[in-house]
């Protein structure tokens, strides 16, 4: 087996990539602007050039086993990006095939949350686990489900969209997916900011959050206020944690995971989120599962996580 | 490989068993009363005697590859029945070990819904499918989930309790599990009868169902009235189908199955249930999955299904 893999994480703003060894050390990395090129082929050309330079500089020519890519709505089975949210090119995009043609080495693609789950299993908090669920709490809510040591892709390659389970069946918030009441509309960073704005309108007590323009409030602002003891901000996290805890209890009856692993910006709220989450999860858990699934935070370094997760897929690329 | 397996289905009232060949033909079957013996060992003695007689009568001595058992709350990993609802013996019950000791051949156990899923995959509507979800609609609601061609047991062996996803987060009906708002409280045969009683109290129009004592109404009565054109009874099925359709749409984001396979008494309502179910499922489906998962009825013969499902597990018993 060749000693390195390439990990590529394609986001709406930046594309980050790196050369990773078998122990999960990122030995070199770089990035380009995703949206700079209006043509997909031009984007791939620049990506190919930059990665090739990185490979040459680090004496890794002919030492790359495979390339793993995490990208929004990327399908493991077909290698295509469909309905690529936030990407400037028309879909479907033949991502895996184009990279395979350019680099002449095996390529595997999946969505970013699935890549994160594979990364966690290979290098992080899920090492040794055969059954766990990764929940990514960022701008949206994503998930990667591992059962019997295998990532769940489902019949069509798109399984594991747990950000879109319905948590409010009636009068739920509008979600980016066009439906209402999805988990993502409540338990993402954006959801936390929406909850704060709702609470500020409904409630009338003083709050540190009233010192800033209401539309500019971010989940980080809510966190800072909560840490400073602001009750309204603390209640926003209680509300968010409760909904997420109820949802995780519901997911448990599906695959009975050993652990839920939380990742992403909102997971950094730590105990502020985890305390109400664990309480709600326990209160809503079917008795046979009570006290069983752990809720833990990702162990991947934030800066490397996206590249590491994608790179782990490179080991199984064909 | 020896040519036969034994399938045993342990229910609260009856225990049914049979000798099954590799094509799924039940070549001989029998049953005993489950609750006749207050001691588990006496029950196993009678079961052993009866099955041994069946084996001898049908010239199958030394031709049995393994025994598969479906029983409430039976755990595939440990071979134990825990918290065995409706069974007259103290739990935990060492089911697999006791049978192995008595018969001297390999034994595998799981819960009844998982057994049904394995049966469907081996002999029924799910032949050739690698990703599907079996939903059993009987007195309760059970499920067996198959992903990548493998039954999902989860970390502790109890995965796949989809009758206990919460479909009404607030003011939901009390479920047998002690929580409120579970799918089982609405979409089981008992749930349909409860809905009918609720509708009869709330609504004031005439209904065929008013001709019988309200507490005696069964899901079969509701079905018969609906078939006879009774609008209240039809609305009961619309309500039930809608809740089940919403729930199946939610389950789809988890494992993106090729099909949901419905089994059990309530599934016999056919289009009366399926029409509102499919409409609600489509209306609530995340766009990426729209129109994809099929909803089909079990192809296992009702009389043989329990034994067939359990027997299929016998092929993989160790």
XYZ file of C-alpha atoms in Angstrom:
636
model
C 0.000 0.000 0.000
C 1.300 3.451 -0.912
C 1.930 5.570 2.211
C -0.258 8.663 1.597
C -3.768 9.724 0.702
C -5.126 13.081 -0.439
C -8.122 14.581 1.341
C -10.179 17.320 -0.330
C -13.019 19.176 1.353
C -15.128 21.249 -1.036
C -17.093 23.974 0.726
C -19.110 26.828 -0.724
C -16.326 29.330 0.011
C -13.057 27.400 0.301
C -11.712 24.127 -0.949
C -9.181 22.716 1.496
C -6.853 19.809 0.707
C -3.975 17.964 2.245
C -1.601 15.017 2.063
C -2.263 12.634 4.967
C -0.302 9.634 6.183
C -1.593 6.376 7.673
C -1.454 7.716 11.247
C -3.696 10.643 10.329
C -0.947 13.262 10.257
C -1.597 16.045 7.737
C 1.914 16.395 6.330
C 1.026 19.257 3.975
C -2.080 21.241 3.138
C -3.400 24.086 1.045
C -6.591 25.734 -0.145
C -8.175 27.547 -3.070
C -11.317 29.659 -3.412
C -14.170 27.443 -4.587
C -16.261 30.195 -6.139
C -13.422 31.879 -8.083
C -14.144 29.901 -11.251
C -17.487 30.031 -13.000
C -16.536 26.911 -14.983
C -16.114 23.612 -13.135
C -13.280 22.531 -15.467
C -11.279 25.680 -14.644
C -11.778 24.998 -10.926
C -10.542 21.414 -11.335
C -7.529 22.630 -13.336
C -6.454 24.970 -10.526
C -7.105 22.282 -7.896
C -5.055 19.773 -9.905
C -2.164 22.229 -10.277
C -2.100 23.143 -6.590
C -2.286 19.564 -5.359
C 0.322 18.407 -7.875
C 2.682 21.135 -6.640
C 2.059 20.042 -3.051
C 2.793 16.413 -3.979
C 6.027 17.347 -5.745
C 7.224 19.685 -2.977
C 6.749 16.960 -0.373
C 8.378 14.199 -2.378
C 5.105 12.253 -2.611
C 5.010 11.519 -6.358
C 3.848 7.890 -6.923
C 3.173 7.571 -3.187
C -0.532 8.492 -3.190
C -2.876 5.557 -2.602
C -6.081 7.418 -3.372
C -8.063 10.636 -3.130
C -11.052 11.110 -0.824
C -13.411 14.037 -1.287
C -16.124 15.475 0.921
C -18.546 17.774 -0.895
C -22.156 18.865 -0.424
C -24.640 16.316 -1.849
C -21.845 14.166 -3.290
C -22.955 10.592 -3.949
C -20.624 7.732 -3.019
C -22.169 5.317 -5.530
C -22.258 7.566 -8.606
C -19.404 9.974 -7.815
C -21.690 12.855 -8.797
C -22.682 16.055 -6.977
C -26.423 16.574 -7.366
C -28.306 19.790 -6.578
C -25.047 21.117 -5.135
C -26.149 23.782 -2.713
C -23.788 26.790 -2.612
C -21.637 25.621 -5.518
C -21.384 27.886 -8.565
C -21.616 25.170 -11.241
C -24.576 23.499 -12.916
C -25.429 20.046 -11.497
C -25.054 17.103 -11.798
C -21.254 17.443 -11.553
C -19.157 14.349 -12.427
C -16.750 14.972 -9.541
C -15.115 11.565 -9.041
C -14.643 10.851 -12.749
C -13.127 14.272 -13.473
C -10.609 13.966 -10.622
C -9.789 10.378 -11.624
C -9.080 11.543 -15.202
C -6.874 14.415 -14.010
C -4.823 12.577 -11.375
C -4.866 9.016 -12.703
C -5.360 7.589 -9.195
C -8.440 6.128 -7.412
C -11.026 8.626 -6.139
C -13.960 8.231 -3.719
C -16.438 10.976 -2.873
C -19.174 11.433 -0.290
C -20.905 14.277 1.467
C -19.063 16.261 4.138
C -20.879 14.764 7.148
C -20.217 11.214 5.953
C -16.557 12.152 5.443
C -16.457 13.477 9.002
C -17.884 10.170 10.315
C -15.251 8.159 8.429
C -12.557 10.493 9.757
C -13.810 10.065 13.311
C -13.830 6.277 12.905
C -10.343 6.195 11.385
C -8.535 8.822 13.489
C -10.885 10.254 16.146
C -13.348 9.607 18.970
C -14.992 6.637 17.190
C -11.879 4.496 16.823
C -12.917 0.921 17.605
C -16.629 1.682 17.422
C -18.791 -0.280 14.968
C -22.070 1.548 15.616
C -22.195 5.301 16.016
C -23.849 8.391 14.605
C -21.933 11.551 13.754
C -23.965 14.755 13.980
C -22.425 17.885 12.464
C -23.793 21.090 13.961
C -22.736 23.913 11.667
C -24.632 26.295 9.412
C -26.849 23.277 8.850
C -27.156 19.924 10.591
C -25.590 16.936 8.827
C -25.026 13.339 9.817
C -23.009 10.258 9.035
C -24.317 6.925 10.296
C -22.068 3.921 10.886
C -23.629 0.481 11.420
C -21.632 -2.763 11.675
C -18.503 -0.717 10.963
C -19.867 0.468 7.607
C -21.057 3.901 6.592
C -24.769 3.826 5.716
C -25.283 5.045 2.149
C -28.725 3.518 1.628
C -30.292 2.350 -1.599
C -29.492 5.546 -3.529
C -26.310 6.756 -1.782
C -28.000 9.650 0.026
C -28.853 8.086 3.411
C -28.060 9.867 6.666
C -29.851 13.206 6.305
C -30.741 13.432 9.991
C -30.783 17.228 9.886
C -34.117 16.753 8.152
C -36.026 14.604 10.619
C -39.146 16.508 11.636
C -38.978 17.707 15.247
C -42.015 20.023 15.112
C -44.861 18.441 13.181
C -47.136 21.497 13.453
C -46.205 25.184 13.116
C -42.560 24.276 12.670
C -39.984 26.715 11.305
C -39.366 26.881 7.568
C -36.230 24.908 6.693
C -33.847 25.490 3.807
C -35.170 22.246 2.292
C -38.567 23.851 1.737
C -40.390 21.830 4.399
C -41.127 22.922 7.971
C -40.057 21.687 11.402
C -36.723 20.037 10.478
C -34.075 19.487 13.169
C -31.726 21.715 11.145
C -34.065 24.698 11.541
C -33.573 24.502 15.332
C -30.270 22.878 16.186
C -27.852 24.432 13.691
C -25.828 27.583 14.376
C -28.420 29.454 12.312
C -31.215 27.788 14.315
C -29.698 29.005 17.583
C -29.597 32.568 16.239
C -33.230 32.257 15.101
C -34.250 31.012 18.546
C -32.451 33.965 20.158
C -34.303 36.413 17.908
C -37.628 34.732 18.721
C -36.947 34.840 22.462
C -35.918 38.513 22.272
C -39.206 39.376 20.600
C -41.452 37.276 22.844
C -39.767 37.962 26.180
C -39.216 41.348 27.748
C -36.450 40.934 30.309
C -33.084 42.635 29.852
C -30.459 40.652 27.941
C -26.915 41.292 26.749
C -28.181 40.333 23.294
C -30.323 43.469 23.194
C -27.133 45.507 22.828
C -26.651 44.383 19.230
C -28.722 44.652 16.046
C -31.150 41.718 16.224
C -30.511 40.510 12.670
C -26.737 40.422 13.262
C -26.869 38.024 16.228
C -24.877 34.823 15.681
C -24.749 31.590 17.673
C -21.321 32.720 18.925
C -22.913 35.897 20.365
C -25.541 33.775 22.113
C -22.817 31.514 23.504
C -20.767 34.469 24.780
C -23.837 35.952 26.465
C -24.723 32.583 28.032
C -21.195 32.183 29.392
C -21.516 35.683 30.856
C -24.613 34.476 32.755
C -27.306 35.976 30.522
C -30.480 33.999 31.339
C -32.164 34.504 28.000
C -29.081 33.218 26.191
C -28.826 30.250 28.579
C -32.485 29.470 27.847
C -31.722 29.473 24.107
C -29.190 26.698 24.701
C -31.612 24.851 26.988
C -34.255 24.984 24.242
C -31.761 23.859 21.566
C -30.330 21.083 23.708
C -33.781 19.809 24.603
C -34.870 19.509 20.961
C -31.603 17.822 20.004
C -31.862 15.443 22.983
C -35.405 14.458 22.001
C -34.224 13.850 18.446
C -31.230 11.721 19.526
C -33.538 9.600 21.718
C -35.702 9.008 18.645
C -32.685 8.102 16.489
C -31.604 5.567 19.105
C -34.621 3.314 18.445
C -33.444 3.087 14.852
C -29.850 1.864 15.111
C -29.059 1.728 18.845
C -25.639 3.380 18.471
C -22.832 3.093 21.012
C -22.387 6.867 20.791
C -23.481 10.079 19.166
C -20.488 12.192 18.221
C -21.090 15.911 17.911
C -18.952 18.003 15.610
C -18.952 21.546 14.239
C -19.227 25.122 15.448
C -22.194 24.611 17.739
C -20.596 21.577 19.418
C -18.014 24.014 20.811
C -20.722 25.239 23.203
C -19.856 22.075 25.165
C -21.705 21.639 28.461
C -23.911 24.662 27.755
C -25.532 22.489 25.066
C -24.753 19.018 26.426
C -26.328 19.479 29.868
C -29.910 20.107 28.613
C -29.316 17.685 25.742
C -28.419 14.744 27.980
C -31.317 15.507 30.346
C -33.863 15.574 27.498
C -32.362 12.488 25.879
C -32.633 10.539 29.110
C -36.191 11.745 29.779
C -37.337 10.719 26.299
C -35.412 7.459 25.924
C -37.236 4.150 25.441
C -36.494 2.228 28.642
C -34.538 -0.584 26.951
C -31.958 1.995 25.742
C -31.887 4.187 28.855
C -28.377 5.295 29.830
C -26.804 3.411 26.938
C -25.794 5.734 24.066
C -22.954 8.105 24.943
C -22.912 11.681 23.674
C -19.360 12.824 23.057
C -17.569 15.592 21.226
C -15.429 15.043 18.152
C -11.726 14.510 18.773
C -10.639 15.751 15.373
C -8.733 19.019 15.365
C -11.099 21.605 13.906
C -8.546 22.928 11.418
C -7.655 19.483 10.054
C -11.006 17.760 10.473
C -12.473 18.344 7.024
C -9.315 17.233 5.210
C -8.734 14.292 7.563
C -12.295 13.048 7.176
C -12.163 13.231 3.401
C -8.681 11.685 3.294
C -9.812 8.640 5.288
C -12.111 7.800 2.387
C -9.029 7.801 0.137
C -7.812 4.557 1.703
C -10.849 2.689 0.369
C -10.966 4.465 -3.025
C -10.896 2.147 -6.033
C -25.111 -28.187 4.489
C -27.923 -30.156 6.113
C -31.221 -29.720 4.207
C -33.587 -28.385 6.899
C -33.937 -25.704 9.551
C -36.391 -25.393 12.420
C -38.324 -22.158 12.877
C -39.919 -21.339 16.237
C -42.137 -18.318 16.860
C -42.851 -17.669 20.534
C -45.932 -15.526 21.069
C -47.749 -14.660 24.272
C -50.510 -17.191 23.532
C -49.110 -19.770 21.115
C -45.699 -21.090 20.202
C -45.656 -22.184 16.566
C -42.836 -24.228 15.016
C -42.020 -25.984 11.776
C -39.429 -27.802 9.705
C -38.485 -25.702 6.662
C -36.427 -26.592 3.597
C -34.034 -24.383 1.624
C -36.776 -23.203 -0.751
C -38.885 -21.947 2.152
C -41.398 -24.783 2.128
C -42.787 -25.600 5.577
C -42.749 -29.391 5.355
C -44.261 -29.933 8.806
C -45.487 -27.727 11.617
C -47.063 -27.778 15.048
C -47.837 -25.585 18.035
C -48.120 -25.601 21.811
C -49.665 -23.164 24.307
C -46.976 -20.782 25.547
C -48.666 -19.907 28.829
C -49.529 -23.476 29.865
C -46.331 -23.882 31.921
C -45.514 -21.610 34.805
C -41.892 -22.869 34.703
C -39.735 -22.058 31.682
C -37.964 -25.425 31.902
C -41.300 -27.310 31.681
C -42.222 -25.234 28.632
C -38.893 -26.049 26.954
C -39.350 -29.750 27.797
C -42.726 -29.861 26.035
C -41.365 -27.852 23.085
C -38.396 -30.202 22.788
C -40.652 -33.282 22.881
C -43.039 -31.948 20.263
C -40.332 -30.804 17.867
C -38.392 -34.051 18.305
C -41.535 -36.019 17.454
C -42.038 -33.827 14.339
C -38.418 -34.418 13.286
C -38.730 -38.177 13.736
C -42.095 -38.434 11.964
C -40.715 -36.584 8.944
C -37.483 -38.534 8.712
C -35.399 -35.437 9.480
C -33.130 -36.785 12.237
C -29.553 -35.483 11.686
C -30.797 -33.302 8.822
C -31.370 -30.077 10.805
C -28.802 -27.346 10.115
C -29.963 -25.006 12.858
C -32.841 -23.546 14.832
C -34.063 -19.964 14.449
C -36.340 -18.403 17.032
C -38.414 -15.233 17.002
C -39.533 -14.084 20.448
C -40.480 -10.776 22.051
C -37.405 -8.795 23.204
C -35.047 -11.640 22.284
C -31.467 -10.460 21.804
C -29.438 -11.791 18.868
C -26.085 -11.126 20.566
C -26.788 -12.601 23.998
C -29.497 -15.165 23.147
C -31.528 -13.867 26.102
C -35.119 -12.642 26.384
C -35.167 -9.485 28.509
C -38.270 -7.877 30.020
C -40.331 -10.400 28.043
C -43.679 -8.759 27.648
C -46.598 -11.216 27.773
C -44.442 -14.191 28.706
C -45.197 -15.971 32.007
C -41.583 -16.521 33.130
C -39.164 -14.317 35.049
C -36.601 -12.524 32.830
C -33.859 -12.612 31.709
C -34.511 -15.975 30.035
C -31.483 -17.831 28.561
C -33.448 -18.888 25.478
C -30.697 -19.738 22.972
C -28.495 -21.591 25.470
C -31.375 -23.695 26.819
C -32.490 -24.757 23.328
C -28.882 -25.456 22.307
C -28.440 -27.696 25.357
C -31.693 -29.574 24.657
C -31.297 -30.101 20.904
C -27.520 -30.154 20.525
C -27.669 -28.066 17.321
C -26.924 -24.379 16.586
C -29.542 -21.848 17.693
C -30.026 -18.162 16.820
C -32.707 -15.939 18.328
C -34.035 -12.469 17.595
C -37.246 -10.538 18.085
C -40.290 -11.363 15.971
C -40.123 -8.300 13.711
C -36.445 -8.925 12.919
C -37.311 -12.555 12.169
C -40.042 -11.358 9.800
C -37.527 -9.103 7.996
C -35.081 -11.978 7.557
C -37.928 -14.167 6.303
C -38.977 -11.520 3.799
C -35.388 -11.156 2.578
C -34.888 -14.926 2.271
C -38.267 -16.031 0.898
C -40.554 -13.011 0.369
C -41.018 -9.548 -1.124
C -37.481 -8.402 -0.224
C -35.573 -11.084 -2.137
C -32.652 -9.357 -3.827
C -33.003 -6.175 -1.756
C -30.053 -4.973 0.314
C -31.747 -1.986 1.968
C -35.310 -2.213 3.243
C -37.375 -1.708 6.377
C -39.976 -4.210 7.535
C -42.826 -2.715 9.549
C -45.095 -5.147 11.393
C -48.531 -3.726 12.113
C -50.149 -6.002 14.666
C -51.201 -5.562 18.283
C -48.093 -3.387 18.430
C -45.810 -1.930 15.780
C -42.481 -3.684 15.279
C -39.694 -3.283 12.751
C -36.726 -5.037 11.230
C -34.170 -2.880 9.418
C -31.863 -4.255 6.740
C -28.883 -2.193 5.562
C -26.207 -3.450 3.152
C -27.951 -6.844 3.228
C -27.493 -7.159 7.002
C -30.073 -6.946 9.753
C -29.378 -3.957 12.011
C -28.915 -5.127 15.609
C -27.093 -2.030 16.868
C -24.558 -1.807 19.647
C -26.659 -3.754 22.175
C -28.699 -6.049 19.909
C -31.989 -4.165 20.366
C -31.964 -1.797 17.372
C -35.016 -1.399 15.153
C -37.757 -0.385 17.583
C -39.480 1.918 15.111
C -42.863 1.404 16.785
C -41.465 3.742 19.410
C -40.473 6.777 17.356
C -42.425 9.738 18.681
C -45.066 10.923 16.209
C -46.897 13.280 18.581
C -44.459 15.262 20.694
C -47.199 17.017 22.711
C -50.430 15.551 24.105
C -49.656 12.188 22.524
C -51.423 8.998 23.535
C -50.011 6.870 26.323
C -48.049 3.951 24.857
C -47.492 0.523 26.400
C -43.832 1.525 26.831
C -44.821 4.160 29.409
C -44.025 7.158 27.225
C -46.504 9.151 25.126
C -46.937 9.774 21.405
C -45.268 6.612 20.025
C -46.085 5.418 16.494
C -47.371 2.170 18.039
C -50.083 4.030 19.967
C -51.577 5.179 16.638
C -50.687 2.775 13.849
C -51.159 -0.640 15.461
C -54.424 -2.603 15.343
C -55.056 -1.380 18.896
C -54.241 2.176 17.798
C -56.846 2.010 15.033
C -59.473 0.864 17.544
C -58.465 3.719 19.880
C -58.777 6.225 17.045
C -62.240 4.869 16.208
C -63.360 5.273 19.841
C -61.984 8.828 19.908
C -63.740 9.742 16.666
C -67.025 8.240 17.912
C -66.885 10.397 21.026
C -65.817 13.629 19.310
C -67.974 13.390 16.196
C -71.746 13.083 16.109
C -72.640 11.702 12.704
C -74.180 8.232 12.327
C -71.740 5.353 11.912
C -72.026 1.593 11.602
C -69.588 1.436 14.510
C -72.235 2.906 16.836
C -74.111 -0.411 16.603
C -71.554 -2.183 18.811
C -70.293 -1.666 22.369
C -67.600 1.001 22.045
C -65.013 -0.882 24.125
C -65.436 -4.024 21.991
C -64.550 -2.329 18.664
C -61.544 -3.918 16.910
C -59.509 -2.764 13.914
C -61.293 -5.489 11.916
C -64.662 -3.908 12.759
C -63.349 -0.529 11.608
C -62.088 -2.094 8.383
C -65.417 -3.825 7.703
C -67.304 -0.566 8.291
C -64.890 1.332 6.023
C -65.348 -1.230 3.241
C -69.123 -0.819 3.659
C -68.649 2.906 2.948
C -68.863 4.230 6.536
C -67.253 7.691 6.399
C -66.132 7.775 10.037
C -64.387 4.412 9.625
C -62.783 5.574 6.357
C -61.524 8.676 8.187
C -59.968 6.451 10.865
C -57.868 4.788 8.155
C -57.049 8.168 6.592
C -55.812 9.401 9.977
C -53.798 6.213 10.586
C -52.311 6.167 7.097
C -51.343 9.818 7.333
C -49.433 9.343 10.593
C -47.695 6.234 9.265
C -46.834 8.015 5.996
C -45.283 10.937 7.897
C -43.281 8.478 9.994
C -42.016 6.520 6.955
C -40.900 9.794 5.304
C -38.913 10.545 8.463
C -37.349 7.062 8.526
C -36.260 7.506 4.906
C -33.749 10.251 5.803
C -32.063 7.739 8.083
C -31.312 4.765 5.832
C -32.845 5.622 2.440
C -34.382 2.157 1.955
C -35.407 0.719 -1.397
C -38.741 -0.279 0.137
C -40.876 -0.389 3.240
C -42.573 -3.760 3.598
C -45.754 -3.832 5.648
C -46.781 -6.998 7.444
C -49.369 -8.024 10.010
C -53.104 -7.772 10.627
C -53.441 -4.088 9.854
C -51.535 -4.422 6.563
C -54.494 -6.512 5.346
C -56.447 -3.233 5.117
C -54.508 -2.791 1.849
C -55.409 0.300 -0.183
C -57.692 1.581 2.587
C -54.479 2.231 4.550
C -51.992 2.550 1.674
C -53.773 5.336 -0.204
C -53.581 7.966 2.598
C -50.186 6.560 3.642
C -48.566 7.074 0.233
C -50.086 10.555 -0.118
C -48.744 11.668 3.292
C -45.368 10.054 2.673
C -44.983 11.894 -0.620
C -46.141 15.217 0.861
C -43.638 14.945 3.729
C -40.653 13.489 1.860
C -37.340 15.375 1.658
C -37.026 16.289 -2.035
C -33.900 14.201 -2.668
C -35.872 11.041 -1.738
C -39.192 11.964 -3.358
C -40.829 9.072 -5.203
C -37.989 6.698 -4.329
C -38.919 4.294 -1.493
C -41.616 1.788 -2.429
C -44.293 0.747 0.055
C -45.283 -2.857 -0.503
C -47.107 -5.596 1.344
C -45.427 -8.718 2.663
C -45.463 -11.730 0.356
C -45.180 -14.271 3.156
C -48.275 -16.404 3.682
C -49.813 -15.209 6.949
C -50.112 -18.717 8.419
C -46.490 -19.636 7.703
C -44.871 -16.215 8.073
C -43.841 -16.383 11.712
C -42.266 -19.823 11.384
C -40.668 -19.007 8.016
C -39.156 -15.788 9.320
C -37.707 -17.487 12.382
C -36.487 -20.474 10.357
C -34.521 -18.240 7.969
C -32.368 -17.268 10.937
C -31.615 -20.963 11.446
C -29.434 -21.000 8.331
C -26.977 -18.595 9.927
C -27.120 -20.096 13.430
C -23.747 -21.073 14.876
